[in-house]
Short mmCIF file of C-alpha atoms and ligand atoms in Angstrom, two decimals:
data_model
loop_
_atom_site.label_atom_id
_atom_site.label_comp_id
_atom_site.label_asym_id
_atom_site.label_seq_id
_atom_site.Cartn_x
_atom_site.Cartn_y
_atom_site.Cartn_z
CA MET A 1114 -0.01 0.00 0.02
CA THR A 1115 1.47 3.38 -0.97
CA ARG A 1116 1.32 5.86 1.84
CA HIS A 1117 -0.11 9.35 1.46
CA THR A 1118 2.39 11.97 0.44
CA PRO A 1119 3.36 14.43 3.18
CA ARG A 1120 1.56 17.71 3.54
CA ALA A 1121 2.93 20.40 1.25
CA ILE A 1122 2.35 23.51 -0.81
CA ILE A 1123 3.27 22.90 -4.42
CA VAL A 1124 4.33 26.05 -6.28
CA ILE A 1125 4.23 25.64 -10.07
CA PHE A 1126 6.12 28.23 -12.09
CA GLY A 1127 4.71 28.16 -15.65
CA ALA A 1128 1.25 27.35 -14.37
CA THR A 1129 -0.53 28.38 -17.58
CA GLY A 1130 1.87 26.46 -19.84
CA ASP A 1131 1.50 23.37 -21.88
CA LEU A 1132 3.34 21.00 -19.55
CA ALA A 1133 1.30 22.08 -16.54
CA ASN A 1134 -2.04 21.71 -18.40
CA ARG A 1135 -1.22 18.47 -20.23
CA LYS A 1136 0.79 16.60 -17.58
CA LEU A 1137 1.01 18.15 -14.14
CA TYR A 1138 -2.65 18.89 -13.36
CA PRO A 1139 -4.02 15.57 -14.69
CA SER A 1140 -1.22 13.78 -12.71
CA LEU A 1141 -2.05 15.62 -9.51
CA TYR A 1142 -5.71 14.81 -10.12
CA ARG A 1143 -5.01 11.13 -10.52
CA LEU A 1144 -2.97 11.09 -7.29
CA TYR A 1145 -5.84 12.85 -5.60
CA ARG A 1146 -8.43 10.49 -7.03
CA ASN A 1147 -6.37 7.47 -6.00
CA HIS A 1148 -6.01 8.83 -2.45
CA LYS A 1149 -2.23 9.14 -2.69
CA LEU A 1150 -2.06 12.84 -1.92
CA SER A 1151 -2.39 14.20 1.59
CA ASP A 1152 -5.63 16.16 2.03
CA HIS A 1153 -3.41 18.97 3.30
CA PHE A 1154 -2.06 20.15 -0.01
CA ALA A 1155 -2.45 23.31 -2.03
CA VAL A 1156 -1.08 24.30 -5.44
CA VAL A 1157 0.04 27.84 -6.16
CA GLY A 1158 -0.04 28.55 -9.86
CA VAL A 1159 2.59 31.10 -10.81
CA ALA A 1160 2.78 32.77 -14.24
CA ARG A 1161 2.80 36.17 -15.90
CA ARG A 1162 -0.78 36.26 -17.05
CA PRO A 1163 -3.24 38.21 -14.87
CA LEU A 1164 -5.70 35.42 -14.10
CA THR A 1165 -8.22 35.30 -11.28
CA ASN A 1166 -8.46 32.26 -9.08
CA GLU A 1167 -11.69 31.40 -10.82
CA ASP A 1168 -10.06 31.53 -14.31
CA PHE A 1169 -7.24 29.39 -13.03
CA ARG A 1170 -9.54 26.82 -11.49
CA ASN A 1171 -11.52 26.66 -14.73
CA ASN A 1172 -8.27 25.86 -16.57
CA ILE A 1173 -7.56 23.12 -14.05
CA LYS A 1174 -11.05 21.68 -14.60
CA LYS A 1175 -10.50 21.77 -18.36
CA SER A 1176 -7.23 19.93 -18.01
CA ILE A 1177 -8.99 17.08 -16.21
CA ALA A 1178 -12.11 17.04 -18.39
CA ASP A 1179 -11.20 13.53 -19.60
CA PHE A 1180 -11.96 12.23 -16.08
CA GLN A 1181 -15.56 13.45 -16.13
CA ASP A 1182 -16.96 10.03 -15.42
CA ASP A 1183 -15.09 9.59 -12.10
CA PRO A 1184 -17.22 9.92 -8.97
CA ILE A 1185 -14.92 12.76 -7.85
CA ASP A 1186 -15.98 16.33 -7.31
CA HIS A 1187 -13.78 18.29 -9.72
CA ASP A 1188 -14.69 21.55 -7.92
CA ALA A 1189 -13.40 20.18 -4.63
CA PHE A 1190 -10.13 19.23 -6.36
CA ALA A 1191 -9.80 22.62 -8.07
CA ALA A 1192 -10.43 24.38 -4.74
CA HIS A 1193 -6.87 23.33 -3.75
CA PHE A 1194 -5.53 25.53 -6.55
CA HIS A 1195 -4.67 29.23 -6.12
CA TYR A 1196 -3.29 31.65 -8.68
CA ASN A 1197 -0.49 34.13 -8.09
CA PRO A 1198 0.39 36.47 -11.05
CA PHE A 1199 4.13 36.92 -11.08
CA ASP A 1200 6.93 38.66 -12.84
CA ALA A 1201 10.03 36.62 -12.17
CA GLN A 1202 12.37 39.63 -12.59
CA HIS A 1203 10.94 41.69 -9.73
CA LEU A 1204 12.30 40.81 -6.33
CA SER A 1205 9.34 42.33 -4.50
CA GLU A 1206 7.11 39.73 -6.20
CA TYR A 1207 8.99 36.97 -4.38
CA GLN A 1208 8.15 38.43 -0.99
CA LYS A 1209 4.53 38.63 -2.00
CA LEU A 1210 4.66 35.06 -3.07
CA ASP A 1211 6.29 34.07 0.20
CA ASN A 1212 3.42 35.67 2.14
CA PHE A 1213 0.85 34.01 -0.06
CA ILE A 1214 2.46 30.60 0.49
CA ASN A 1215 2.49 31.21 4.24
CA GLN A 1216 -1.21 32.11 4.26
CA LEU A 1217 -2.04 28.94 2.35
CA ASP A 1218 0.19 26.94 4.63
CA ASP A 1219 -1.89 28.13 7.57
CA LYS A 1220 -5.12 27.48 5.77
CA HIS A 1221 -4.18 23.93 4.62
CA GLN A 1222 -1.91 23.16 7.61
CA ALA A 1223 0.82 22.12 5.23
CA ASP A 1224 3.57 21.76 7.85
CA GLY A 1225 5.67 24.44 6.15
CA ASN A 1226 6.74 22.03 3.32
CA ARG A 1227 7.31 23.59 -0.08
CA LEU A 1228 7.84 22.07 -3.51
CA PHE A 1229 8.93 24.50 -6.19
CA TYR A 1230 8.21 23.15 -9.67
CA MET A 1231 9.88 24.82 -12.63
CA ALA A 1232 7.69 24.11 -15.64
CA MET A 1233 8.73 27.02 -17.78
CA ALA A 1234 11.38 28.25 -20.20
CA PRO A 1235 14.77 26.96 -18.96
CA ASN A 1236 16.52 30.36 -19.05
CA PHE A 1237 14.48 31.21 -15.91
CA PHE A 1238 15.52 28.10 -13.87
CA GLY A 1239 18.73 29.54 -12.50
CA PRO A 1240 17.60 33.10 -11.74
CA ILE A 1241 14.35 32.01 -10.08
CA ALA A 1242 16.12 29.46 -7.94
CA ALA A 1243 18.62 32.10 -6.84
CA ASN A 1244 15.83 34.55 -6.00
CA LEU A 1245 13.86 32.00 -4.07
CA LYS A 1246 16.91 31.66 -1.77
CA SER A 1247 17.91 35.33 -1.63
CA GLN A 1248 14.28 36.43 -0.89
CA GLY A 1249 13.95 33.92 1.97
CA LEU A 1250 11.45 31.57 0.40
CA THR A 1251 13.62 28.59 1.21
CA ASP A 1252 13.92 29.58 4.93
CA ASN A 1253 10.68 27.79 5.66
CA ARG A 1254 9.66 25.70 8.59
CA GLY A 1255 9.49 22.35 6.77
CA TRP A 1256 11.41 20.98 3.81
CA SER A 1257 11.82 22.77 0.46
CA ARG A 1258 12.56 21.03 -2.83
CA LEU A 1259 13.17 22.13 -6.40
CA VAL A 1260 11.87 20.22 -9.39
CA ILE A 1261 13.56 20.99 -12.71
CA GLU A 1262 12.33 20.03 -16.14
CA LYS A 1263 14.53 19.39 -19.12
CA PRO A 1264 16.35 20.72 -21.07
CA PHE A 1265 18.95 20.75 -18.35
CA GLY A 1266 21.47 22.92 -20.21
CA HIS A 1267 22.29 22.80 -23.87
CA ASN A 1268 25.75 21.24 -23.50
CA TYR A 1269 28.22 20.37 -20.74
CA GLU A 1270 29.17 23.98 -20.15
CA THR A 1271 25.68 25.40 -19.82
CA ALA A 1272 24.58 22.42 -17.74
CA GLN A 1273 27.51 23.12 -15.35
CA GLN A 1274 26.51 26.76 -15.10
CA LEU A 1275 22.91 25.79 -14.35
CA ASN A 1276 24.07 23.24 -11.75
CA GLU A 1277 26.20 25.88 -10.12
CA GLN A 1278 23.45 28.46 -10.16
CA ILE A 1279 20.78 26.26 -8.62
CA GLY A 1280 23.37 24.65 -6.38
CA GLN A 1281 23.88 27.94 -4.63
CA ALA A 1282 20.25 27.96 -3.63
CA PHE A 1283 19.44 24.31 -3.16
CA SER A 1284 21.61 21.38 -2.11
CA GLU A 1285 21.85 18.34 -4.39
CA ASP A 1286 19.43 16.36 -2.19
CA GLN A 1287 16.83 19.08 -2.56
CA ILE A 1288 17.05 19.14 -6.32
CA TYR A 1289 14.83 16.79 -8.40
CA ARG A 1290 15.76 16.77 -12.11
CA ILE A 1291 12.99 15.20 -14.12
CA ASP A 1292 13.53 12.68 -16.87
CA HIS A 1293 9.98 11.53 -17.45
CA TYR A 1294 11.18 8.23 -18.88
CA LEU A 1295 12.31 7.27 -15.35
CA GLY A 1296 8.68 7.50 -14.24
CA LYS A 1297 7.41 5.05 -16.88
CA GLN A 1298 6.25 1.78 -15.41
CA MET A 1299 8.24 -0.41 -17.75
CA VAL A 1300 11.42 1.58 -17.37
CA GLN A 1301 11.06 1.08 -13.63
CA ASN A 1302 10.51 -2.56 -14.37
CA ILE A 1303 14.08 -2.95 -15.74
CA GLU A 1304 15.34 -2.97 -12.20
CA ILE A 1305 12.77 -5.54 -11.03
CA VAL A 1306 13.27 -7.84 -14.01
CA ARG A 1307 17.03 -7.76 -13.40
CA PHE A 1308 17.16 -7.87 -9.63
CA ALA A 1309 14.07 -9.85 -8.62
CA ASN A 1310 14.63 -12.88 -10.87
CA ALA A 1311 17.29 -15.52 -10.42
CA MET A 1312 17.44 -16.41 -14.09
CA PHE A 1313 18.64 -13.18 -15.71
CA GLU A 1314 21.42 -11.77 -13.57
CA PRO A 1315 23.88 -14.70 -14.14
CA LEU A 1316 23.44 -14.19 -17.89
CA TRP A 1317 23.51 -10.39 -17.78
CA ASN A 1318 27.01 -9.84 -19.11
CA ASN A 1319 29.37 -10.12 -22.09
CA GLN A 1320 29.56 -13.87 -21.86
CA TYR A 1321 25.95 -14.38 -22.83
CA ILE A 1322 24.63 -11.13 -24.27
CA ALA A 1323 25.50 -10.28 -27.91
CA ASN A 1324 24.08 -6.81 -28.09
CA VAL A 1325 21.34 -4.59 -26.61
CA GLN A 1326 18.99 -2.47 -28.76
CA ILE A 1327 16.90 0.39 -27.51
CA THR A 1328 14.47 2.00 -29.93
CA SER A 1329 12.18 4.95 -29.21
CA SER A 1330 10.35 5.88 -32.33
CA GLU A 1331 7.71 8.52 -32.74
CA VAL A 1332 5.15 9.03 -35.47
CA LEU A 1333 4.64 12.76 -34.79
CA GLY A 1334 6.88 15.33 -36.33
CA VAL A 1335 8.05 18.41 -34.44
CA GLU A 1336 4.55 19.93 -34.61
CA GLU A 1337 4.51 23.33 -32.88
CA ARG A 1338 7.95 22.96 -31.31
CA GLY A 1339 10.01 23.73 -34.43
CA ARG A 1340 11.76 26.71 -32.95
CA TYR A 1341 12.98 24.83 -29.86
CA TYR A 1342 13.69 21.65 -31.76
CA ASP A 1343 15.75 23.21 -34.51
CA GLU A 1344 18.23 24.36 -31.83
CA SER A 1345 18.16 21.03 -30.10
CA GLY A 1346 17.81 18.00 -32.39
CA ALA A 1347 17.25 14.38 -31.50
CA LEU A 1348 20.68 13.92 -29.89
CA ARG A 1349 20.01 16.57 -27.25
CA ASP A 1350 16.28 16.04 -27.04
CA MET A 1351 16.25 12.26 -26.59
CA VAL A 1352 19.74 10.64 -26.47
CA GLN A 1353 21.46 12.82 -23.88
CA ASN A 1354 18.70 12.12 -21.39
CA HIS A 1355 16.09 9.37 -21.99
CA MET A 1356 18.19 6.94 -24.02
CA LEU A 1357 21.30 7.21 -21.83
CA GLN A 1358 19.16 6.78 -18.72
CA ILE A 1359 17.82 3.52 -20.08
CA VAL A 1360 21.34 2.37 -21.02
CA SER A 1361 22.55 3.01 -17.46
CA LEU A 1362 19.59 1.16 -15.88
CA LEU A 1363 20.27 -1.81 -18.12
CA ALA A 1364 24.01 -1.85 -17.56
CA MET A 1365 24.40 -0.88 -13.89
CA GLU A 1366 25.68 -3.25 -11.23
CA PRO A 1367 23.13 -4.34 -8.60
CA PRO A 1368 23.03 -1.58 -6.00
CA ALA A 1369 23.94 -2.45 -2.41
CA LYS A 1370 20.48 -1.27 -1.35
CA LEU A 1371 17.49 0.35 -3.05
CA HIS A 1372 18.50 3.67 -1.68
CA PRO A 1373 18.55 6.70 -4.08
CA ASP A 1374 22.28 7.36 -3.51
CA GLU A 1375 23.19 3.68 -4.13
CA VAL A 1376 21.12 3.35 -7.30
CA ARG A 1377 22.33 6.67 -8.72
CA TYR A 1378 25.91 5.83 -7.84
CA GLU A 1379 25.72 2.66 -9.94
CA LYS A 1380 24.20 4.53 -12.85
CA ILE A 1381 26.98 7.15 -12.67
CA LYS A 1382 29.56 4.36 -12.80
CA VAL A 1383 28.07 3.18 -16.11
CA LEU A 1384 28.28 6.67 -17.58
CA ARG A 1385 31.87 6.88 -16.40
CA SER A 1386 32.66 3.63 -18.19
CA LEU A 1387 31.23 4.74 -21.57
CA ARG A 1388 33.86 4.68 -24.26
CA GLN A 1389 34.47 8.36 -24.92
CA LEU A 1390 34.43 9.08 -28.62
CA GLU A 1391 37.07 11.18 -30.31
CA GLU A 1392 35.90 13.46 -33.07
CA LYS A 1393 37.31 11.22 -35.72
CA ASP A 1394 35.23 8.22 -34.43
CA VAL A 1395 31.89 9.98 -34.26
CA ASN A 1396 30.53 8.97 -37.66
CA ALA A 1397 31.55 5.37 -37.15
CA TYR A 1398 29.56 5.14 -33.95
CA PHE A 1399 26.62 7.50 -34.55
CA VAL A 1400 24.52 8.35 -37.60
CA ARG A 1401 21.84 10.98 -38.07
CA GLY A 1402 18.77 11.57 -40.15
CA GLN A 1403 16.20 14.21 -40.97
CA TYR A 1404 12.71 13.42 -42.20
CA ASP A 1405 11.47 14.31 -45.61
CA GLN A 1406 7.84 14.50 -46.63
CA GLY A 1407 6.03 11.17 -46.82
CA GLU A 1408 2.86 9.42 -45.76
CA ILE A 1409 1.51 8.64 -42.32
CA ALA A 1410 -1.78 6.68 -41.98
CA GLY A 1411 -2.59 7.37 -45.58
CA LYS A 1412 -2.10 11.10 -45.29
CA ALA A 1413 0.62 13.17 -46.98
CA VAL A 1414 2.85 14.95 -44.45
CA ASP A 1415 5.41 17.75 -44.77
CA SER A 1416 9.14 17.54 -44.47
CA TYR A 1417 10.98 18.75 -41.33
CA ARG A 1418 12.40 21.73 -43.20
CA ASP A 1419 8.83 22.82 -44.06
CA SER A 1420 7.78 22.97 -40.38
CA ASN A 1421 7.12 26.20 -38.57
CA GLY A 1422 10.17 27.69 -36.87
CA VAL A 1423 12.59 25.46 -38.78
CA ALA A 1424 15.29 26.83 -41.14
CA SER A 1425 14.70 25.85 -44.79
CA ASP A 1426 18.27 24.48 -45.00
CA SER A 1427 18.28 23.12 -41.43
CA ASN A 1428 21.17 20.77 -40.48
CA THR A 1429 19.31 19.53 -37.38
CA GLU A 1430 18.80 15.80 -36.96
CA THR A 1431 15.36 14.35 -36.24
CA PHE A 1432 16.78 10.85 -36.04
CA VAL A 1433 19.81 9.37 -34.32
CA ALA A 1434 21.10 5.83 -34.23
CA GLY A 1435 24.28 5.10 -32.32
CA LYS A 1436 26.43 2.56 -30.54
CA PHE A 1437 27.57 2.89 -26.94
CA MET A 1438 30.43 0.70 -25.73
CA ILE A 1439 30.78 0.27 -21.99
CA ASP A 1440 34.37 -0.53 -21.25
CA ASN A 1441 34.09 -2.42 -17.96
CA PHE A 1442 34.46 -6.08 -16.96
CA ARG A 1443 30.74 -6.86 -17.35
CA TRP A 1444 30.12 -5.27 -20.78
CA ALA A 1445 33.40 -5.11 -22.69
CA GLY A 1446 32.67 -5.97 -26.32
CA VAL A 1447 28.81 -5.69 -26.09
CA PRO A 1448 27.36 -2.88 -28.22
CA PHE A 1449 24.40 -1.00 -26.78
CA TYR A 1450 22.62 0.34 -29.83
CA VAL A 1451 20.07 3.14 -29.56
CA ARG A 1452 17.78 4.53 -32.21
CA THR A 1453 15.28 7.38 -31.89
CA GLY A 1454 13.46 9.50 -34.36
CA LYS A 1455 10.44 11.53 -35.27
CA ARG A 1456 8.01 10.70 -38.09
CA MET A 1457 8.84 7.04 -38.10
CA ALA A 1458 6.53 4.19 -38.89
CA LYS A 1459 5.35 3.47 -35.28
CA LYS A 1460 5.09 5.10 -31.88
CA ALA A 1461 6.90 2.62 -29.68
CA THR A 1462 9.71 2.35 -27.16
CA GLU A 1463 11.30 -1.08 -26.80
CA ILE A 1464 14.39 -2.71 -25.41
CA VAL A 1465 15.72 -5.89 -27.02
CA ILE A 1466 18.40 -7.95 -25.24
CA GLN A 1467 19.90 -10.32 -27.77
CA PHE A 1468 21.59 -13.34 -26.25
CA LYS A 1469 24.60 -14.98 -27.92
CA ASP A 1470 24.22 -17.89 -30.31
CA LEU A 1471 24.62 -21.44 -29.00
CA PRO A 1472 28.01 -23.03 -29.64
CA ILE A 1473 26.47 -25.49 -32.12
CA ASN A 1474 23.09 -26.08 -33.74
CA LEU A 1475 22.09 -29.68 -33.22
CA TYR A 1476 19.12 -29.24 -35.53
CA LYS A 1477 21.15 -28.10 -38.52
CA ASP A 1478 20.93 -31.46 -40.32
CA LYS A 1479 17.17 -31.16 -40.21
CA GLY A 1480 17.42 -27.85 -41.97
CA ASP A 1481 16.44 -25.74 -38.92
CA THR A 1482 18.06 -22.47 -38.10
CA ILE A 1483 18.03 -21.52 -34.47
CA ASP A 1484 17.07 -17.94 -33.66
CA PRO A 1485 18.94 -16.19 -30.89
CA ASN A 1486 17.02 -15.83 -27.60
CA LEU A 1487 15.68 -12.36 -27.09
CA LEU A 1488 14.32 -10.66 -24.02
CA VAL A 1489 12.09 -7.80 -25.10
CA ILE A 1490 10.94 -5.16 -22.63
CA ARG A 1491 8.09 -3.18 -24.21
CA ILE A 1492 7.98 0.20 -22.60
CA GLN A 1493 5.17 1.74 -24.61
CA PRO A 1494 2.50 1.80 -25.86
CA ASP A 1495 1.88 -1.90 -25.41
CA GLU A 1496 3.55 -2.44 -21.99
CA GLY A 1497 4.96 -5.87 -21.36
CA ILE A 1498 7.76 -8.38 -21.67
CA THR A 1499 8.32 -11.01 -24.35
CA MET A 1500 10.82 -13.84 -24.32
CA HIS A 1501 11.77 -15.41 -27.61
CA LEU A 1502 12.79 -19.01 -27.24
CA ASN A 1503 13.04 -22.07 -29.48
CA ALA A 1504 10.72 -25.05 -28.90
CA LYS A 1505 9.55 -28.15 -30.64
CA LYS A 1506 7.53 -27.77 -33.73
CA THR A 1507 4.19 -29.56 -33.43
CA ASP A 1508 5.08 -32.33 -35.83
CA TYR A 1509 6.16 -36.00 -36.00
CA GLU A 1510 9.78 -34.94 -36.11
CA THR A 1511 11.98 -33.46 -33.41
CA THR A 1512 12.49 -30.13 -35.03
CA SER A 1513 12.83 -26.68 -33.62
CA THR A 1514 10.76 -23.54 -34.16
CA PRO A 1515 10.88 -20.07 -32.63
CA ILE A 1516 8.15 -19.28 -30.03
CA ALA A 1517 7.37 -16.21 -27.99
CA MET A 1518 6.21 -16.03 -24.39
CA HIS A 1519 4.35 -12.82 -23.60
CA TYR A 1520 3.53 -10.87 -20.46
CA ASN A 1521 1.04 -8.17 -21.47
CA LYS A 1522 0.45 -5.58 -18.82
CA ALA A 1523 -2.95 -4.84 -20.34
CA ASP A 1524 -4.20 -8.33 -19.32
CA GLN A 1525 -3.94 -7.35 -15.67
CA ASN A 1526 -6.72 -4.82 -16.14
CA THR A 1527 -5.08 -2.31 -13.86
CA GLU A 1528 -4.43 1.20 -15.03
CA SER A 1529 -0.75 2.15 -15.20
CA PRO A 1530 0.10 5.35 -13.35
CA GLU A 1531 1.39 8.13 -15.65
CA ALA A 1532 5.11 8.89 -15.47
CA TYR A 1533 4.47 12.34 -14.03
CA GLU A 1534 2.13 11.00 -11.41
CA VAL A 1535 4.80 8.63 -10.15
CA LEU A 1536 7.48 11.31 -10.18
CA ILE A 1537 5.42 13.96 -8.38
CA LYS A 1538 4.57 11.41 -5.70
CA ASP A 1539 8.22 10.37 -5.32
CA CYS A 1540 9.36 13.94 -5.04
CA LEU A 1541 6.75 14.76 -2.34
CA ASN A 1542 7.94 11.65 -0.50
CA GLY A 1543 11.55 12.71 -0.80
CA ASP A 1544 12.58 9.72 -2.91
CA SER A 1545 15.04 10.87 -5.54
CA THR A 1546 15.80 7.45 -7.04
CA SER A 1547 13.99 8.20 -10.31
CA PHE A 1548 15.48 11.66 -10.71
CA VAL A 1549 18.76 12.60 -12.41
CA HIS A 1550 21.84 13.42 -10.35
CA SER A 1551 23.99 16.35 -11.44
CA ASP A 1552 26.89 13.95 -12.18
CA GLU A 1553 24.64 12.03 -14.57
CA VAL A 1554 23.75 15.25 -16.34
CA SER A 1555 27.39 16.29 -16.64
CA LEU A 1556 28.67 12.92 -17.82
CA SER A 1557 25.96 12.47 -20.43
CA TRP A 1558 26.57 15.98 -21.84
CA LYS A 1559 30.28 15.30 -21.99
CA PHE A 1560 29.65 12.27 -24.09
CA VAL A 1561 27.09 13.89 -26.37
CA ASP A 1562 28.96 17.18 -26.90
CA VAL A 1563 31.66 15.53 -29.02
CA ILE A 1564 29.00 14.24 -31.41
CA SER A 1565 27.16 17.59 -31.52
CA LYS A 1566 30.40 19.40 -32.33
CA VAL A 1567 31.23 17.14 -35.27
CA TRP A 1568 27.70 17.27 -36.60
CA MET A 1569 27.47 21.01 -36.27
CA ASN A 1570 30.64 21.44 -38.34
CA GLU A 1571 29.72 18.91 -41.05
CA LYS A 1572 26.73 19.70 -43.20
CA ALA A 1573 24.65 16.52 -43.52
CA ASP A 1574 23.03 15.31 -46.68
CA PHE A 1575 19.46 15.98 -45.41
CA PRO A 1576 16.66 15.07 -45.73
CA ASN A 1577 17.61 11.41 -45.81
CA TYR A 1578 14.53 9.44 -44.74
CA GLN A 1579 10.95 9.61 -45.73
CA SER A 1580 8.29 10.22 -43.12
CA GLY A 1581 6.57 7.03 -42.06
CA THR A 1582 9.64 4.82 -42.38
CA ASN A 1583 12.24 3.39 -39.99
CA GLY A 1584 14.82 6.04 -40.64
CA PRO A 1585 17.79 6.30 -42.93
CA THR A 1586 19.71 3.32 -44.38
CA GLN A 1587 22.82 4.35 -42.38
CA ALA A 1588 21.07 3.05 -39.26
CA THR A 1589 20.83 -0.40 -40.79
CA GLU A 1590 24.44 -0.28 -41.88
CA LEU A 1591 25.57 0.66 -38.37
CA LEU A 1592 24.50 -2.74 -37.11
CA ALA A 1593 25.32 -4.67 -40.30
CA GLN A 1594 29.00 -3.76 -39.92
CA ASP A 1595 29.01 -5.60 -36.57
CA GLY A 1596 27.08 -8.57 -38.03
CA PHE A 1597 23.73 -7.62 -36.42
CA HIS A 1598 20.40 -6.21 -37.45
CA TRP A 1599 17.61 -4.23 -35.79
CA TRP A 1600 14.88 -6.51 -34.44
CA GLU A 1601 11.51 -5.41 -35.63
CA ILE A 1602 9.60 -3.54 -32.97
CA ASN A 1603 6.01 -4.29 -32.02
C1 LIG B 2302 10.47 14.63 -24.69
C2 LIG B 2302 10.99 15.26 -25.98
O1 LIG B 2302 11.43 14.74 -23.71
O2 LIG B 2302 10.10 13.30 -24.91
C3 LIG B 2302 9.97 15.10 -27.12
O3 LIG B 2302 11.31 16.59 -25.79
C4 LIG B 2302 9.50 13.70 -27.25
O4 LIG B 2302 10.49 15.62 -28.29
C5 LIG B 2302 9.06 13.10 -25.87
O5 LIG B 2302 8.39 13.68 -28.14
C6 LIG B 2302 8.77 11.60 -26.04
O6 LIG B 2302 8.19 11.20 -24.82
P1 LIG B 2302 7.18 9.99 -24.82
O7 LIG B 2302 6.83 9.83 -23.42
O8 LIG B 2302 6.02 10.38 -25.71
O9 LIG B 2302 7.89 8.83 -25.39
#
C-alpha cells in the first residue's frame, strides 16, 4: 500500500503552460483520485498572465475534463488551486509570493513544506532558484525542494553553469531533475526484471549477451515545437537524457540497497565507463537523419524543413542511431545500440536484449536455423515483456521452431500510473531514485557534446529518410557492420 504523500504547498512556475495543463494537473488529479495525496495540499499557480483564481480553477477543470466519469468532485479538487500572477524579474514579487504561500500553509496546515516546480522556459531556472533563496522563500519551517524540467542545459558547459546556479540555492538532495522516462512503469521494471529474478542476472554480461537495442520511435513530427527543436535536435532532445538513462539502468551493477544514493551511484559508474568518442570516431559510432515528406496513416505529411520555426536548410537531426560501448568487466565488447526519431513508422519504445548464439546447432541437419534468444521489454505503448525461445515444432519430427512467451500488462486490467504521477509522488515523498543526479547530467553531456560538435561542423546530406519509415539506411548499416540487425519492434 502506498502511503499518502506528506503535507505540502506545491508552487508551479509556468502554471498556464502546456506542460502544466497536459501533464501536471492531470497527474495531480490522478494522485488525488487514487487517495495518494495528503488532504493537506495546495497548489500555487505562478505565471505572468493576470488570471483570477476562478479563471485558473476553470483551466484546471478543463485539463481534467477527460476524467468526467469519475465519482470525484472536480470543484473540490480545483479548490486546492490558487493563482499568483508573477513577474520573475521583480524581487518584490518573491516576498508577496512568500506571504501568499504562508497564508495557504496556515489554511491547509501544510507543515511548512514547499515544493517549487519549474515548468517554464529553462533560461528562468537559475535566476528564479537564486531569487527564491535570496528572498527567503527557502527559509521555511518544513522541507523545500526544487523540481527542474529538461532541457537541463544545452551542453556540458551550460549544464555546469545551471548546476552551479541552482546549487547555490538548493543542495543536491533538494534538487529533483525530471527525466519523465524514469517514471514510466516499464522503465522502472528494468530494475525488477534484473534484480528480482534468479534467471537473468547470471546471464547479464558479455559472456551471454550479444548486443542490446533500444528503440524509441515517434510518429509525430516536431509539430509546434520547431523553434525549440531546430536548436536542439534528437541527440540533445532524446539521447542525452532518456536513451542514456535507459542504457545506465540496463548496464548498472546491482546496488547495495534500493536507496537513491546507491542506485544513482551505480548509474553514474556506467556513464563513467562509456567509451568516450574522439571526433574522428563519431561517424563510425553515430548516424543521423532528418525526415522528408512522406505518408503517415494514408495522409501526406510535410518535411521537417517545411515545419514552422525550422530553417529551410536546417542541419538539425530528427533521427539518431548510435552505438555505446561500455568498457568495464561486465560489458566489454557488447554494443548497446540506440535509435530514436520523429516521423517514423510506429510510436513505440522497446528494449531488445539479444543473447549470444549457442555453440552448435544440433538441428542443422534437419534444416532448422536456431534464432537467438531475445528478451524484449516493451515500454510503450503496449507495456509488457516477451521472451523469444526455441521449442519443438508440433510435428512427427523433433524439429525446432521459434516461439514467444508474452507478459502483457494490459491483461492485468489495472491502469498504469502516468510517469508524471509517479514522479510527483516520489518527489513529495523525498525519494530521488528516479530523478537525475548532477553527475549524470554532466557525464551524459560530455559524451554527447563531441557528437554535436562534429555534426554542427559537417553539413549533412538531409533530408535522408521519408516520413513514415524506420529512418535512414545508415542506421541499418551501423549494425550490419557488426554482423547484427535491428529486431522489428512491435
Ligand atoms: C520529450 C521530448 O522529452 O520526450 C519530445 O522533448 C519527445 O520531443 C518526448 O516527443 C517523447 O516522450 P514519450 O513519453 O512520448 O515517449
